[in-house]
Amino acid sequence: MSSTNLQVACVVAFYMCAALVMVFVNKTVMNNEPDLPLVFLLLQLVIAVVLLHVSALASKSVEIPKITLDAAKKLFPVVFVNITGLTFNLLCLRGVEATFFQIARGLVLPLTILCSWMYDPTSGVSKNVITASAIVTGGFFLGVLPNSTIPATSTPSFISLFYGVLSSLFIAVHAVLIKISLPYCQNSTIQLAWWTNAGSALLLLPVVAVTGEISVLQGKIYDSQWNGNTFLYGSLITGVFGFLLCLAGLLSIRVTSPVTHMFSSAARSVLQTIIGVAYFGDLININRATSILVILGGTMFYTWIKSAEAKKQPPADIEAFNGAKTEREAQIKE
């Protein structure tokens, strides 16, 4: 194996591990502490910001942006959409099984295509892209249809599905806002990551106070019967791996292609389903398995289409496509 292939293999494995850890540790904490989702998310964001500052001290390649009122105003939309999407994402995960989480957020791709087209109607949408979007949408509805083989205790509530759709919508809008916001951060994804994490934590703090989760946490701390190890270690692990997932996205831009990312996402989806069944005892039936495969197939078809289109473009456009695609995937945190 050449050094280039080794780099690609390492980055792909790195991304898959980080993404899987995020999903399953988040789910474990939400199963144990369902009444502290926003505090949990706030701790993740704070840890990520701290790690960015530590990285800046250790490496000159990591640059913390200068805080200005003008930049804060321009980046407010992407920060607001980011924290809103993350909140709905966690609330959705709290209410559904880990294996069903992929289905609940299955509309990410169609909504991203729609938002991108609405932002730039002149870019056009090919018939193949529409076909891929229709396949994914069909997979989503196949998965959410009521099924008699799944007991009521394992059937997701309407509100959880609603959170999943809202999460997908805000993720799609966020993908468009990234392109608009990067110029305000000197086209640095590290600086944008700092703004989104720090800004999201700042916006989330008053919401946490209003919802009363700080009082809930205080009550748990003073309760001698409460074992907070899962919450504490879960916060640390997801904070660290959320930061690592950001780095994985940046590394992917340099050493992988959209096609490579497509196959790594496919493998991760299969692993996520297997682990969900084995670790959490999630139920999987023909409908759910078919839904996941259809969503995955439509996503892979879309990635193949965009890769084929990119090969027909000048080199500079191909590089831009690779960067934008991988950045979107990293932000989505599949």
Short mmCIF file of C-alpha atoms in Angstrom, two decimals:
data_model
loop_
_atom_site.label_atom_id
_atom_site.label_comp_id
_atom_site.label_asym_id
_atom_site.label_seq_id
_atom_site.Cartn_x
_atom_site.Cartn_y
_atom_site.Cartn_z
CA MET A 1 0.00 0.00 0.00
CA SER A 2 1.40 3.42 -0.97
CA SER A 3 1.69 6.26 1.50
CA THR A 4 -1.19 8.09 -0.24
CA ASN A 5 -3.48 5.09 0.06
CA LEU A 6 -2.44 4.69 3.68
CA GLN A 7 -3.36 8.32 4.37
CA VAL A 8 -6.76 7.84 2.76
CA ALA A 9 -7.41 4.65 4.74
CA CYS A 10 -6.42 6.34 8.01
CA VAL A 11 -8.58 9.41 7.39
CA VAL A 12 -11.59 7.28 6.40
CA ALA A 13 -11.19 5.11 9.52
CA PHE A 14 -10.71 8.25 11.62
CA TYR A 15 -13.92 9.83 10.28
CA MET A 16 -15.96 6.64 10.67
CA CYS A 17 -14.83 6.10 14.26
CA ALA A 18 -15.48 9.71 15.26
CA ALA A 19 -18.95 9.72 13.67
CA LEU A 20 -19.95 6.40 15.24
CA VAL A 21 -18.71 7.43 18.68
CA MET A 22 -20.68 10.67 18.49
CA VAL A 23 -23.95 8.91 17.66
CA PHE A 24 -23.70 6.11 20.21
CA VAL A 25 -22.30 8.12 23.12
CA ASN A 26 -24.93 10.80 22.52
CA LYS A 27 -27.61 8.11 22.52
CA THR A 28 -26.23 6.49 25.70
CA VAL A 29 -26.27 9.80 27.58
CA MET A 30 -29.77 10.66 26.34
CA ASN A 31 -31.01 7.26 27.47
CA ASN A 32 -29.62 7.89 30.97
CA GLU A 33 -30.26 11.64 31.28
CA PRO A 34 -33.16 12.52 28.95
CA ASP A 35 -33.94 15.68 30.94
CA LEU A 36 -30.56 17.34 30.28
CA PRO A 37 -30.20 17.54 26.46
CA LEU A 38 -29.33 21.25 26.26
CA VAL A 39 -26.82 21.20 29.14
CA PHE A 40 -25.22 18.18 27.52
CA LEU A 41 -24.99 19.99 24.18
CA LEU A 42 -23.62 23.13 25.85
CA LEU A 43 -20.80 21.17 27.46
CA GLN A 44 -19.90 19.61 24.10
CA LEU A 45 -19.62 23.05 22.50
CA VAL A 46 -17.52 24.50 25.34
CA ILE A 47 -15.12 21.54 25.24
CA ALA A 48 -14.74 21.92 21.46
CA VAL A 49 -13.88 25.62 21.85
CA VAL A 50 -11.33 24.87 24.58
CA LEU A 51 -9.70 22.22 22.38
CA LEU A 52 -9.51 24.67 19.47
CA HIS A 53 -7.63 27.12 21.69
CA VAL A 54 -5.30 24.36 22.92
CA SER A 55 -4.66 23.35 19.29
CA ALA A 56 -3.88 26.98 18.42
CA LEU A 57 -1.22 27.05 21.14
CA ALA A 58 0.27 23.78 19.89
CA SER A 59 0.19 24.51 16.17
CA LYS A 60 0.51 27.69 14.14
CA SER A 61 -1.72 26.19 11.44
CA VAL A 62 -4.72 26.52 13.80
CA GLU A 63 -5.66 30.19 13.95
CA ILE A 64 -8.28 31.55 16.33
CA PRO A 65 -10.19 34.41 14.64
CA LYS A 66 -10.22 37.97 15.88
CA ILE A 67 -13.53 38.75 17.54
CA THR A 68 -15.20 41.77 15.95
CA LEU A 69 -18.78 43.01 16.07
CA ASP A 70 -18.93 43.18 12.27
CA ALA A 71 -17.89 39.52 11.91
CA ALA A 72 -20.33 38.47 14.63
CA LYS A 73 -23.21 40.16 12.80
CA LYS A 74 -22.31 38.59 9.47
CA LEU A 75 -21.86 35.13 10.99
CA PHE A 76 -24.97 35.23 13.18
CA PRO A 77 -27.17 33.40 10.62
CA VAL A 78 -24.82 30.41 10.28
CA VAL A 79 -24.31 30.27 14.07
CA PHE A 80 -28.05 30.43 14.78
CA VAL A 81 -28.88 27.77 12.20
CA ASN A 82 -26.04 25.58 13.49
CA ILE A 83 -27.18 25.53 17.12
CA THR A 84 -30.84 25.12 16.14
CA GLY A 85 -30.00 22.16 13.93
CA LEU A 86 -27.81 20.56 16.61
CA THR A 87 -30.57 20.97 19.19
CA PHE A 88 -33.22 19.31 17.04
CA ASN A 89 -30.68 16.65 16.08
CA LEU A 90 -30.11 15.71 19.73
CA LEU A 91 -33.81 15.87 20.60
CA CYS A 92 -34.53 13.54 17.69
CA LEU A 93 -31.84 11.09 18.79
CA ARG A 94 -33.24 11.15 22.33
CA GLY A 95 -36.65 9.99 21.11
CA VAL A 96 -35.71 7.33 18.54
CA GLU A 97 -33.60 4.20 18.43
CA ALA A 98 -30.05 4.49 17.12
CA THR A 99 -30.87 2.40 14.05
CA PHE A 100 -33.95 4.53 13.28
CA PHE A 101 -31.97 7.77 13.64
CA GLN A 102 -30.68 7.38 10.07
CA ILE A 103 -34.25 7.16 8.82
CA ALA A 104 -35.57 10.04 10.95
CA ARG A 105 -32.95 12.32 9.40
CA GLY A 106 -33.32 10.80 5.95
CA LEU A 107 -34.49 14.02 4.31
CA VAL A 108 -31.12 15.77 4.71
CA LEU A 109 -30.08 15.19 1.09
CA PRO A 110 -33.37 16.21 -0.62
CA LEU A 111 -33.67 19.31 1.55
CA THR A 112 -30.01 20.22 0.94
CA ILE A 113 -30.56 19.96 -2.82
CA LEU A 114 -33.72 22.07 -2.52
CA CYS A 115 -32.05 24.76 -0.39
CA SER A 116 -29.03 24.91 -2.71
CA TRP A 117 -31.32 25.36 -5.71
CA MET A 118 -33.34 28.06 -3.93
CA TYR A 119 -30.11 29.88 -3.06
CA ASP A 120 -28.83 29.66 -6.64
CA PRO A 121 -31.63 28.79 -9.12
CA THR A 122 -29.27 29.42 -12.05
CA SER A 123 -27.19 26.38 -11.09
CA GLY A 124 -29.95 24.06 -12.25
CA VAL A 125 -30.77 20.56 -11.06
CA SER A 126 -30.26 17.61 -13.40
CA LYS A 127 -32.79 14.82 -13.86
CA ASN A 128 -30.37 12.37 -12.23
CA VAL A 129 -30.10 14.58 -9.13
CA ILE A 130 -33.90 14.80 -8.92
CA THR A 131 -34.06 11.00 -9.28
CA ALA A 132 -31.55 10.55 -6.44
CA SER A 133 -33.54 12.96 -4.28
CA ALA A 134 -36.78 11.09 -5.03
CA ILE A 135 -35.15 7.76 -4.10
CA VAL A 136 -33.98 9.12 -0.74
CA THR A 137 -37.38 10.70 -0.04
CA GLY A 138 -39.09 7.40 -0.86
CA GLY A 139 -36.74 5.62 1.53
CA PHE A 140 -37.63 8.06 4.30
CA PHE A 141 -41.39 7.55 3.92
CA LEU A 142 -40.93 3.80 3.69
CA GLY A 143 -39.19 3.88 7.07
CA VAL A 144 -41.69 6.12 8.88
CA LEU A 145 -44.83 4.31 7.79
CA PRO A 146 -46.55 2.47 10.68
CA ASN A 147 -45.67 -1.20 10.81
CA SER A 148 -47.39 -3.92 12.81
CA THR A 149 -44.16 -5.89 13.29
CA ILE A 150 -42.68 -3.11 15.46
CA PRO A 151 -44.15 -2.89 19.00
CA ALA A 152 -45.49 0.43 20.25
CA THR A 153 -42.54 0.82 22.65
CA SER A 154 -40.14 0.88 19.70
CA THR A 155 -42.29 3.05 17.44
CA PRO A 156 -40.97 6.64 17.32
CA SER A 157 -43.37 9.39 18.35
CA PHE A 158 -44.60 12.02 15.93
CA ILE A 159 -42.69 14.74 17.80
CA SER A 160 -39.42 12.80 17.45
CA LEU A 161 -39.97 12.46 13.70
CA PHE A 162 -40.83 16.16 13.57
CA TYR A 163 -37.55 16.95 15.32
CA GLY A 164 -35.77 14.78 12.73
CA VAL A 165 -37.33 16.67 9.82
CA LEU A 166 -36.49 20.03 11.42
CA SER A 167 -32.93 18.83 12.05
CA SER A 168 -32.63 17.86 8.38
CA LEU A 169 -34.01 21.23 7.28
CA PHE A 170 -31.63 23.28 9.42
CA ILE A 171 -28.69 21.09 8.34
CA ALA A 172 -29.63 21.76 4.72
CA VAL A 173 -29.81 25.52 5.30
CA HIS A 174 -26.51 25.34 7.19
CA ALA A 175 -24.84 23.72 4.16
CA VAL A 176 -25.76 26.75 2.07
CA LEU A 177 -24.79 29.27 4.76
CA ILE A 178 -21.31 27.72 5.07
CA LYS A 179 -20.51 28.83 1.52
CA ILE A 180 -21.77 32.34 2.27
CA SER A 181 -19.97 32.62 5.61
CA LEU A 182 -16.49 31.31 4.76
CA PRO A 183 -15.33 34.60 3.16
CA TYR A 184 -16.01 36.35 6.50
CA CYS A 185 -13.56 33.91 8.11
CA GLN A 186 -10.74 34.37 5.59
CA ASN A 187 -12.02 31.15 3.95
CA SER A 188 -10.72 29.25 6.97
CA THR A 189 -12.86 26.30 8.11
CA ILE A 190 -11.01 26.33 11.44
CA GLN A 191 -12.04 29.92 12.09
CA LEU A 192 -15.61 29.14 11.03
CA ALA A 193 -15.60 26.13 13.36
CA TRP A 194 -14.53 28.41 16.23
CA TRP A 195 -17.27 30.93 15.48
CA THR A 196 -19.99 28.29 15.17
CA ASN A 197 -18.99 26.46 18.37
CA ALA A 198 -18.35 29.55 20.50
CA GLY A 199 -21.32 31.44 19.09
CA SER A 200 -23.62 28.43 19.48
CA ALA A 201 -22.58 28.02 23.12
CA LEU A 202 -23.28 31.71 23.76
CA LEU A 203 -26.74 31.50 22.16
CA LEU A 204 -27.57 28.26 23.95
CA LEU A 205 -26.66 29.46 27.44
CA PRO A 206 -29.75 31.65 28.07
CA VAL A 207 -31.99 28.95 26.58
CA VAL A 208 -30.57 26.43 29.06
CA ALA A 209 -31.29 28.85 31.90
CA VAL A 210 -34.86 29.53 30.75
CA THR A 211 -35.74 25.84 30.32
CA GLY A 212 -34.63 25.13 33.88
CA GLU A 213 -32.05 22.49 32.98
CA ILE A 214 -29.41 24.17 35.17
CA SER A 215 -31.70 23.71 38.18
CA VAL A 216 -32.30 20.10 37.15
CA LEU A 217 -28.54 19.51 36.99
CA GLN A 218 -28.02 21.14 40.38
CA GLY A 219 -30.68 18.91 41.87
CA LYS A 220 -28.98 15.83 40.47
CA ILE A 221 -25.58 16.90 41.76
CA TYR A 222 -26.92 17.27 45.30
CA ASP A 223 -28.75 13.96 45.06
CA SER A 224 -26.57 11.31 46.68
CA GLN A 225 -28.32 8.61 44.66
CA TRP A 226 -27.36 10.12 41.31
CA ASN A 227 -24.50 8.54 39.42
CA GLY A 228 -23.31 11.22 37.03
CA ASN A 229 -20.47 9.22 35.48
CA THR A 230 -22.35 8.56 32.24
CA PHE A 231 -23.25 12.23 31.86
CA LEU A 232 -19.77 13.49 32.77
CA TYR A 233 -17.76 11.06 30.66
CA GLY A 234 -20.29 11.28 27.85
CA SER A 235 -19.87 15.06 27.75
CA LEU A 236 -16.08 14.77 27.67
CA ILE A 237 -16.06 12.06 25.00
CA THR A 238 -18.55 13.76 22.69
CA GLY A 239 -16.83 17.12 23.17
CA VAL A 240 -13.47 15.63 22.18
CA PHE A 241 -14.87 13.55 19.33
CA GLY A 242 -16.94 16.46 18.05
CA PHE A 243 -13.69 18.38 17.78
CA LEU A 244 -12.01 15.39 16.12
CA LEU A 245 -14.90 15.12 13.67
CA CYS A 246 -14.19 18.68 12.60
CA LEU A 247 -10.54 17.76 12.01
CA ALA A 248 -11.63 14.62 10.15
CA GLY A 249 -13.65 16.78 7.76
CA LEU A 250 -10.66 19.03 7.12
CA LEU A 251 -8.38 16.04 6.51
CA SER A 252 -10.94 14.55 4.14
CA ILE A 253 -10.76 17.65 1.99
CA ARG A 254 -7.03 17.10 1.53
CA VAL A 255 -6.70 13.35 1.00
CA THR A 256 -10.06 11.88 -0.01
CA SER A 257 -12.61 12.30 -2.78
CA PRO A 258 -16.43 12.41 -2.64
CA VAL A 259 -16.53 8.83 -3.93
CA THR A 260 -14.25 7.66 -1.11
CA HIS A 261 -16.43 9.50 1.37
CA MET A 262 -19.50 7.89 -0.20
CA PHE A 263 -18.24 4.39 0.48
CA SER A 264 -17.04 5.25 4.00
CA SER A 265 -20.49 6.67 4.80
CA ALA A 266 -22.10 3.52 3.43
CA ALA A 267 -19.89 1.30 5.59
CA ARG A 268 -20.55 3.50 8.63
CA SER A 269 -24.32 3.27 8.12
CA VAL A 270 -24.16 -0.52 8.06
CA LEU A 271 -21.97 -0.56 11.18
CA GLN A 272 -24.29 1.89 12.93
CA THR A 273 -27.23 -0.42 12.29
CA ILE A 274 -25.37 -3.53 13.48
CA ILE A 275 -24.07 -1.81 16.63
CA GLY A 276 -27.49 -0.35 17.38
CA VAL A 277 -29.07 -3.80 17.27
CA ALA A 278 -26.25 -5.45 19.26
CA TYR A 279 -25.59 -2.76 21.90
CA PHE A 280 -28.98 -1.09 22.43
CA GLY A 281 -31.15 -4.05 21.43
CA ASP A 282 -32.82 -1.95 18.70
CA LEU A 283 -35.43 -3.70 16.61
CA ILE A 284 -34.87 -3.97 12.89
CA ASN A 285 -37.44 -5.33 10.46
CA ILE A 286 -37.66 -5.60 6.68
CA ASN A 287 -39.22 -2.14 6.33
CA ARG A 288 -36.54 -0.39 8.38
CA ALA A 289 -33.68 -2.30 6.76
CA THR A 290 -35.07 -1.57 3.30
CA SER A 291 -35.57 2.09 4.18
CA ILE A 292 -31.95 2.45 5.30
CA LEU A 293 -30.70 0.72 2.16
CA VAL A 294 -32.88 2.87 -0.12
CA ILE A 295 -31.75 6.11 1.57
CA LEU A 296 -28.16 4.93 1.37
CA GLY A 297 -28.54 3.90 -2.26
CA GLY A 298 -30.03 7.25 -3.26
CA THR A 299 -27.26 9.11 -1.43
CA MET A 300 -24.57 7.01 -3.13
CA PHE A 301 -26.23 7.59 -6.50
CA TYR A 302 -26.23 11.34 -5.88
CA THR A 303 -22.55 11.34 -4.89
CA TRP A 304 -21.65 9.35 -7.99
CA ILE A 305 -23.57 11.85 -10.16
CA LYS A 306 -21.80 14.86 -8.64
CA SER A 307 -18.41 13.16 -8.95
CA ALA A 308 -19.07 12.43 -12.63
CA GLU A 309 -20.09 16.06 -13.17
CA ALA A 310 -16.98 17.30 -11.35
CA LYS A 311 -14.69 15.29 -13.65
CA LYS A 312 -16.04 17.30 -16.58
CA GLN A 313 -15.15 20.59 -14.86
CA PRO A 314 -11.79 22.42 -14.77
CA PRO A 315 -9.37 21.30 -11.98
CA ALA A 316 -10.12 24.35 -9.83
CA ASP A 317 -13.83 23.56 -9.88
CA ILE A 318 -13.16 19.94 -8.97
CA GLU A 319 -11.13 21.01 -5.94
CA ALA A 320 -13.89 23.38 -4.88
CA PHE A 321 -16.46 20.62 -5.26
CA ASN A 322 -14.42 18.20 -3.16
CA GLY A 323 -14.00 20.77 -0.41
CA ALA A 324 -17.64 21.86 -0.37
CA LYS A 325 -18.95 18.31 -0.44
CA THR A 326 -16.74 17.03 2.35
CA GLU A 327 -17.34 20.12 4.46
CA ARG A 328 -21.09 19.59 4.14
CA GLU A 329 -20.77 15.94 5.14
CA ALA A 330 -18.65 16.87 8.15
CA GLN A 331 -21.19 19.44 9.28
CA ILE A 332 -24.05 17.01 8.83
CA LYS A 333 -22.22 14.55 11.14
CA GLU A 334 -24.01 11.61 9.67
#
